[in-house]
Tab-separated table of C-alpha atoms and ligand atoms in Angstrom:
chain	number	residue	atom	x	y	z
A	1	MET	CA	0.035	-0.038	0.004
A	2	ASN	CA	1.433	3.410	-0.936
A	3	GLU	CA	1.362	6.504	1.207
A	4	ILE	CA	-1.793	8.206	0.226
A	5	GLU	CA	-3.762	4.768	0.189
A	6	TYR	CA	-2.568	4.097	3.716
A	7	LEU	CA	-3.890	7.757	4.710
A	8	LYS	CA	-7.269	6.941	2.767
A	9	ASP	CA	-7.303	3.782	4.611
A	10	THR	CA	-6.657	5.175	8.167
A	11	LEU	CA	-9.200	7.893	7.535
A	12	ARG	CA	-11.921	5.446	6.617
A	13	LYS	CA	-11.184	3.329	9.561
A	14	LEU	CA	-11.069	6.419	11.842
A	15	THR	CA	-14.088	8.057	10.406
A	16	GLY	CA	-15.966	5.980	7.980
A	17	PHE	CA	-15.115	8.894	5.506
A	18	ASP	CA	-14.588	6.914	2.068
A	19	ALA	CA	-11.962	9.238	0.309
A	20	GLU	CA	-12.101	6.709	-2.741
A	21	HIS	CA	-15.143	8.580	-4.039
A	22	TYR	CA	-13.202	11.832	-4.318
A	23	LYS	CA	-10.846	13.030	-7.050
A	24	GLU	CA	-7.391	12.522	-6.379
A	25	ARG	CA	-5.677	15.864	-7.134
A	26	PRO	CA	-8.162	17.828	-4.939
A	27	PHE	CA	-7.969	15.453	-2.144
A	28	LYS	CA	-4.107	15.510	-2.032
A	29	ARG	CA	-4.298	19.374	-2.222
A	30	ARG	CA	-6.493	19.848	0.729
A	31	VAL	CA	-4.594	17.101	2.685
A	32	ARG	CA	-1.646	19.040	1.982
A	33	VAL	CA	-3.099	22.335	3.475
A	34	ARG	CA	-3.699	20.416	6.678
A	35	MET	CA	-0.164	18.953	6.648
A	36	ARG	CA	1.462	22.396	6.156
A	37	ALA	CA	-0.688	23.638	8.975
A	38	ARG	CA	0.754	20.637	11.323
A	39	LYS	CA	4.355	20.923	9.879
A	40	VAL	CA	4.159	17.428	8.544
A	41	GLU	CA	6.133	16.215	5.555
A	42	SER	CA	4.783	12.961	4.504
A	43	PHE	CA	1.161	11.373	4.095
A	44	LYS	CA	2.191	8.637	6.436
A	45	GLU	CA	3.258	10.754	9.067
A	46	TYR	CA	-0.112	12.659	8.643
A	47	ALA	CA	-1.910	9.388	8.902
A	48	GLU	CA	-0.147	8.807	12.325
A	49	LEU	CA	-1.078	12.181	13.407
A	50	LEU	CA	-4.678	11.465	12.822
A	51	MET	CA	-4.789	8.336	14.915
A	52	ARG	CA	-3.663	10.449	17.889
A	53	ASP	CA	-5.427	13.776	17.413
A	54	ARG	CA	-9.135	13.800	17.211
A	55	GLU	CA	-9.290	17.537	16.548
A	56	GLU	CA	-6.945	17.131	13.530
A	57	ILE	CA	-9.618	14.629	12.228
A	58	ARG	CA	-12.373	17.211	12.567
A	59	LYS	CA	-10.160	19.957	10.700
A	60	LEU	CA	-9.253	17.580	7.993
A	61	LEU	CA	-12.805	16.731	7.394
A	62	ASP	CA	-13.801	20.338	7.322
A	63	THR	CA	-11.098	21.066	4.768
A	64	LEU	CA	-12.188	18.020	2.735
A	65	THR	CA	-15.976	18.783	2.681
A	66	ILE	CA	-15.755	22.439	2.200
A	67	ASN	CA	-19.226	23.725	2.440
A	68	VAL	CA	-19.337	27.307	1.341
A	69	SER	CA	-22.756	28.432	0.216
A	70	ARG	CA	-24.996	31.172	-0.041
A	71	PHE	CA	-28.775	32.218	0.103
A	72	PHE	CA	-30.193	32.155	-3.553
A	73	ARG	CA	-26.852	31.004	-4.944
A	74	ASN	CA	-26.925	31.633	-8.883
A	75	LYS	CA	-30.292	33.520	-8.310
A	76	GLU	CA	-31.323	32.961	-12.217
A	77	THR	CA	-31.489	29.106	-11.101
A	78	PHE	CA	-34.063	30.145	-8.393
A	79	ASP	CA	-35.688	32.453	-10.995
A	80	PHE	CA	-36.133	29.649	-13.284
A	81	ILE	CA	-37.733	27.228	-10.751
A	82	GLU	CA	-40.292	29.798	-9.667
A	83	LYS	CA	-41.327	30.694	-13.237
A	84	HIS	CA	-41.063	27.408	-15.090
A	85	ILE	CA	-41.347	24.502	-12.512
A	86	PHE	CA	-43.322	25.356	-9.746
A	87	PRO	CA	-46.588	26.354	-11.803
A	88	LEU	CA	-46.213	22.569	-12.804
A	89	PHE	CA	-46.947	21.513	-9.021
A	90	PRO	CA	-50.240	23.198	-8.042
A	91	ASP	CA	-50.469	20.818	-5.120
A	92	GLY	CA	-47.059	21.138	-3.721
A	93	LEU	CA	-43.763	19.481	-4.310
A	94	ARG	CA	-41.179	17.062	-2.781
A	95	ILE	CA	-37.703	18.355	-3.014
A	96	TRP	CA	-34.327	17.160	-1.744
A	97	SER	CA	-31.227	19.288	-1.374
A	98	ALA	CA	-28.328	16.977	-1.664
A	99	GLY	CA	-24.964	18.470	-0.212
A	100	CYS	CA	-26.863	21.132	1.648
A	101	ALA	CA	-23.806	22.249	3.576
A	102	THR	CA	-25.052	25.109	5.972
A	103	GLY	CA	-28.441	25.308	4.844
A	104	GLU	CA	-28.594	28.294	2.444
A	105	GLU	CA	-29.838	26.121	-0.398
A	106	PRO	CA	-32.736	24.313	1.089
A	107	TYR	CA	-33.843	27.364	3.257
A	108	SER	CA	-33.913	29.408	-0.029
A	109	LEU	CA	-36.083	26.788	-1.670
A	110	ALA	CA	-38.439	26.996	1.474
A	111	ILE	CA	-38.565	30.730	1.187
A	112	LEU	CA	-39.383	30.625	-2.750
A	113	LEU	CA	-42.292	27.869	-1.757
A	114	MET	CA	-43.639	30.440	0.716
A	115	GLU	CA	-43.491	33.400	-1.555
A	116	ASN	CA	-45.534	31.195	-4.098
A	117	ARG	CA	-47.918	30.006	-1.325
A	118	LYS	CA	-46.696	26.290	-1.845
A	119	GLU	CA	-45.369	25.595	1.302
A	120	LYS	CA	-48.444	23.754	2.909
A	121	ASN	CA	-48.432	20.657	1.001
A	122	SER	CA	-44.730	20.644	0.406
A	123	LYS	CA	-41.775	19.141	1.907
A	124	ILE	CA	-38.087	19.835	1.476
A	125	LEU	CA	-35.392	17.132	2.730
A	126	ALA	CA	-31.848	18.193	2.993
A	127	SER	CA	-28.633	16.247	3.458
A	128	ASP	CA	-25.020	16.436	3.915
A	129	ILE	CA	-22.379	14.135	5.149
A	130	ASP	CA	-20.818	16.983	7.217
A	131	GLU	CA	-22.300	16.946	10.902
A	132	ASN	CA	-20.872	20.412	11.810
A	133	ALA	CA	-22.438	22.108	8.699
A	134	LEU	CA	-25.731	20.555	9.404
A	135	LYS	CA	-25.628	21.904	12.920
A	136	LYS	CA	-25.097	25.332	11.635
A	137	ALA	CA	-27.961	24.772	9.333
A	138	GLN	CA	-30.214	23.839	12.029
A	139	GLU	CA	-29.025	26.851	14.216
A	140	GLY	CA	-30.090	29.082	11.057
A	141	ILE	CA	-27.860	31.955	12.114
A	142	TYR	CA	-25.959	33.621	9.288
A	143	PRO	CA	-23.319	36.538	8.421
A	144	LEU	CA	-24.218	39.060	5.972
A	145	LEU	CA	-22.032	37.407	3.699
A	146	SER	CA	-24.606	34.771	3.029
A	147	PHE	CA	-26.856	37.272	1.505
A	148	THR	CA	-24.916	38.748	-1.466
A	149	GLU	CA	-27.471	37.250	-3.925
A	150	THR	CA	-30.505	37.837	-1.651
A	151	PRO	CA	-33.004	40.655	-2.445
A	152	ASP	CA	-33.110	42.847	0.609
A	153	TYR	CA	-36.951	42.285	0.957
A	154	ILE	CA	-36.451	38.579	1.354
A	155	LYS	CA	-33.621	38.971	4.033
A	156	ASN	CA	-36.108	41.452	5.967
A	157	THR	CA	-39.170	39.224	5.637
A	158	TYR	CA	-37.798	35.937	6.608
A	159	PHE	CA	-34.907	36.874	8.726
A	160	MET	CA	-34.350	38.689	12.010
A	161	GLU	CA	-31.077	40.632	12.856
A	162	ILE	CA	-29.969	39.334	16.250
A	163	GLU	CA	-26.721	41.088	16.555
A	164	ASP	CA	-24.544	43.300	14.457
A	165	GLY	CA	-24.344	41.513	10.905
A	166	LYS	CA	-25.952	38.318	12.256
A	167	TRP	CA	-29.444	37.274	10.797
A	168	GLU	CA	-31.577	34.467	12.275
A	169	ILE	CA	-33.726	32.578	9.842
A	170	LYS	CA	-37.613	32.652	10.951
A	171	GLU	CA	-39.175	29.400	12.543
A	172	SER	CA	-41.750	29.271	9.749
A	173	VAL	CA	-39.026	28.729	7.234
A	174	LYS	CA	-37.242	26.503	9.381
A	175	GLU	CA	-40.046	24.318	9.803
A	176	LEU	CA	-40.090	23.366	6.113
A	177	VAL	CA	-36.814	21.762	6.191
A	178	GLU	CA	-35.875	18.581	7.465
A	179	PHE	CA	-31.871	17.882	7.753
A	180	HIS	CA	-30.508	14.471	7.613
A	181	CYS	CA	-26.814	13.283	7.918
A	182	PHE	CA	-25.475	10.816	5.310
A	183	ASP	CA	-22.773	10.005	2.735
A	184	LEU	CA	-24.271	10.125	-0.868
A	185	ALA	CA	-22.656	6.861	-1.343
A	186	LYS	CA	-25.310	5.540	1.019
A	187	ILE	CA	-28.615	7.213	0.295
A	188	PRO	CA	-31.402	5.954	2.660
A	189	GLY	CA	-34.306	3.952	0.975
A	190	ASP	CA	-36.881	6.412	1.794
A	191	PHE	CA	-35.107	9.311	-0.134
A	192	ARG	CA	-37.341	8.860	-2.980
A	193	ASP	CA	-40.320	10.092	-5.203
A	194	PHE	CA	-38.920	13.457	-5.430
A	195	ASP	CA	-40.388	16.251	-7.908
A	196	ILE	CA	-37.068	18.166	-7.618
A	197	ILE	CA	-33.312	17.014	-6.608
A	198	MET	CA	-31.067	19.802	-6.299
A	199	CYS	CA	-27.422	18.814	-6.089
A	200	ARG	CA	-24.896	21.667	-6.779
A	201	ASN	CA	-21.277	22.085	-6.318
A	202	VAL	CA	-20.858	18.745	-4.907
A	203	LEU	CA	-20.224	16.623	-7.856
A	204	ILE	CA	-17.118	18.673	-8.545
A	205	TYR	CA	-15.439	17.056	-5.770
A	206	LEU	CA	-16.254	13.703	-6.606
A	207	SER	CA	-14.582	11.006	-9.135
A	208	ARG	CA	-16.284	10.658	-12.340
A	209	GLU	CA	-17.270	7.136	-11.730
A	210	PHE	CA	-19.021	8.103	-8.457
A	211	GLN	CA	-20.736	11.045	-10.375
A	212	GLU	CA	-22.282	8.645	-12.914
A	213	ASN	CA	-23.578	6.237	-10.144
A	214	LEU	CA	-24.740	9.138	-8.346
A	215	ILE	CA	-26.674	10.725	-11.090
A	216	ARG	CA	-28.087	7.193	-12.073
A	217	GLU	CA	-29.363	6.901	-8.448
A	218	PHE	CA	-30.807	10.716	-8.449
A	219	HIS	CA	-32.730	9.465	-11.789
A	220	ARG	CA	-34.184	6.418	-9.897
A	221	ARG	CA	-35.100	8.539	-6.958
A	222	LEU	CA	-37.135	11.161	-8.994
A	223	LYS	CA	-40.628	11.011	-10.034
A	224	ASP	CA	-41.304	10.418	-13.745
A	225	GLY	CA	-40.804	13.712	-15.393
A	226	GLY	CA	-38.847	15.065	-12.067
A	227	PHE	CA	-36.134	17.662	-12.260
A	228	LEU	CA	-32.460	17.403	-11.337
A	229	ILE	CA	-30.708	20.610	-10.867
A	230	LEU	CA	-27.009	20.850	-10.756
A	231	GLY	CA	-24.426	23.473	-10.040
A	232	LYS	CA	-23.401	25.936	-12.928
A	233	VAL	CA	-20.099	24.288	-13.367
A	234	GLU	CA	-21.551	20.814	-13.418
A	235	MET	CA	-23.100	18.668	-15.992
A	236	LEU	CA	-24.235	15.296	-16.925
A	237	VAL	CA	-21.518	12.689	-17.582
A	238	GLY	CA	-21.338	9.736	-19.768
A	239	ASP	CA	-24.539	7.564	-20.349
A	240	THR	CA	-26.528	9.531	-17.887
A	241	ARG	CA	-26.955	11.988	-20.589
A	242	ASP	CA	-29.555	9.583	-21.971
A	243	LEU	CA	-31.724	9.519	-18.905
A	244	PHE	CA	-32.523	13.115	-18.959
A	245	TYR	CA	-33.849	16.100	-21.243
A	246	ALA	CA	-31.745	19.146	-20.857
A	247	LEU	CA	-34.551	21.592	-20.151
A	248	GLU	CA	-32.697	24.524	-19.512
A	249	PRO	CA	-28.841	23.846	-20.108
A	250	LYS	CA	-27.562	27.302	-19.006
A	251	GLU	CA	-29.109	26.807	-15.412
A	252	ARG	CA	-28.202	22.966	-15.491
A	253	VAL	CA	-32.112	22.062	-15.196
A	254	TYR	CA	-32.671	18.607	-16.474
A	255	ARG	CA	-35.773	16.271	-16.684
A	256	LYS	CA	-36.271	12.833	-16.006
A	257	LEU	CA	-37.053	10.852	-19.222
B	1	SAM	C1	-19.704	23.489	-1.712
B	1	SAM	S1	-21.061	22.675	-0.739
B	1	SAM	C2	-22.506	22.988	-1.715
B	1	SAM	C3	-23.628	23.726	-0.812
B	1	SAM	C4	-24.849	24.115	-1.642
B	1	SAM	N1	-25.253	22.842	-2.401
B	1	SAM	C5	-24.435	25.169	-2.567
B	1	SAM	O1	-24.305	24.967	-3.990
B	1	SAM	O2	-24.143	26.279	-2.293
B	1	SAM	C6	-20.754	20.993	-0.931
B	1	SAM	C7	-21.237	20.184	0.074
B	1	SAM	O3	-21.463	18.721	-0.177
B	1	SAM	C8	-21.193	17.976	0.847
B	1	SAM	N2	-20.760	16.596	0.215
B	1	SAM	C9	-19.576	16.303	-0.309
B	1	SAM	N3	-19.296	15.030	-0.319
B	1	SAM	C10	-20.517	14.390	0.043
B	1	SAM	C11	-20.792	13.288	0.151
B	1	SAM	N4	-20.232	12.254	-0.396
B	1	SAM	N5	-22.051	12.937	0.837
B	1	SAM	C12	-22.718	14.023	1.025
B	1	SAM	N6	-22.538	15.255	1.146
B	1	SAM	C13	-21.318	15.464	0.561
B	1	SAM	C14	-19.970	18.825	1.471
B	1	SAM	O4	-19.880	18.439	2.913
B	1	SAM	C15	-20.383	20.076	1.267
B	1	SAM	O5	-21.344	20.696	2.401
């Protein structure tokens, strides 16, 4: 076993986190960030450090699963959903935000539902592998930086400023989102029958093979005619292109065939 495999194996044993699904180069680059911070020279030495330092495990996982997000990230995508997808569902929707990080994406969807009076019969499930990110999502307190793409009236309607520059999301929005912690390699059986699956800025970190498997899995878990929405720099890969119709390629909106 070479040094990097040894490190991946150690990480898997210590945390259950399976680095095999990650692209090799970004994985190494992020690990090296932590190695520099701890002044460690080799992957093997770093694996040994992980075995005796729980705090370092947490920091490495944070570095590997960078979870930056913003409310209404790529606002045009939300505009498209509101204008072209919501009207197709007069009775409400079942939505999954996969890789939701600190909650901005599912909460934006919840706000969009409320703005369109569709919240009553709708449900949003949100998931991430990162427990800390999900804790922040459930706290629902955000810095101003999270609102760079959010119209002011939305911020003022659905959030309360609790201290200088910190905004708390209102309970009525929180109630619409149910958070779950799991690896997208092991999706629970009851995550199915969705009208929309939004998985943005997650695939970019994953190996091509895992991307393909995951997209196939999303296809299975959408209702007929359901929508898959990817991030602006992501797209369908390999044979999965045959599973969807590109409804709005610019916004990465695909419809299940
Ligand atoms: C950059 S954030 C994207 C947040 C949000 N979707 C957005 O576009 O603003 C990527 C998230 O994907 C999560 N993630 C990465 N790999 C994952 C996996 N295998 N299973 C579940 N979540 C994963 C990370 O923990 C991180 O929170």
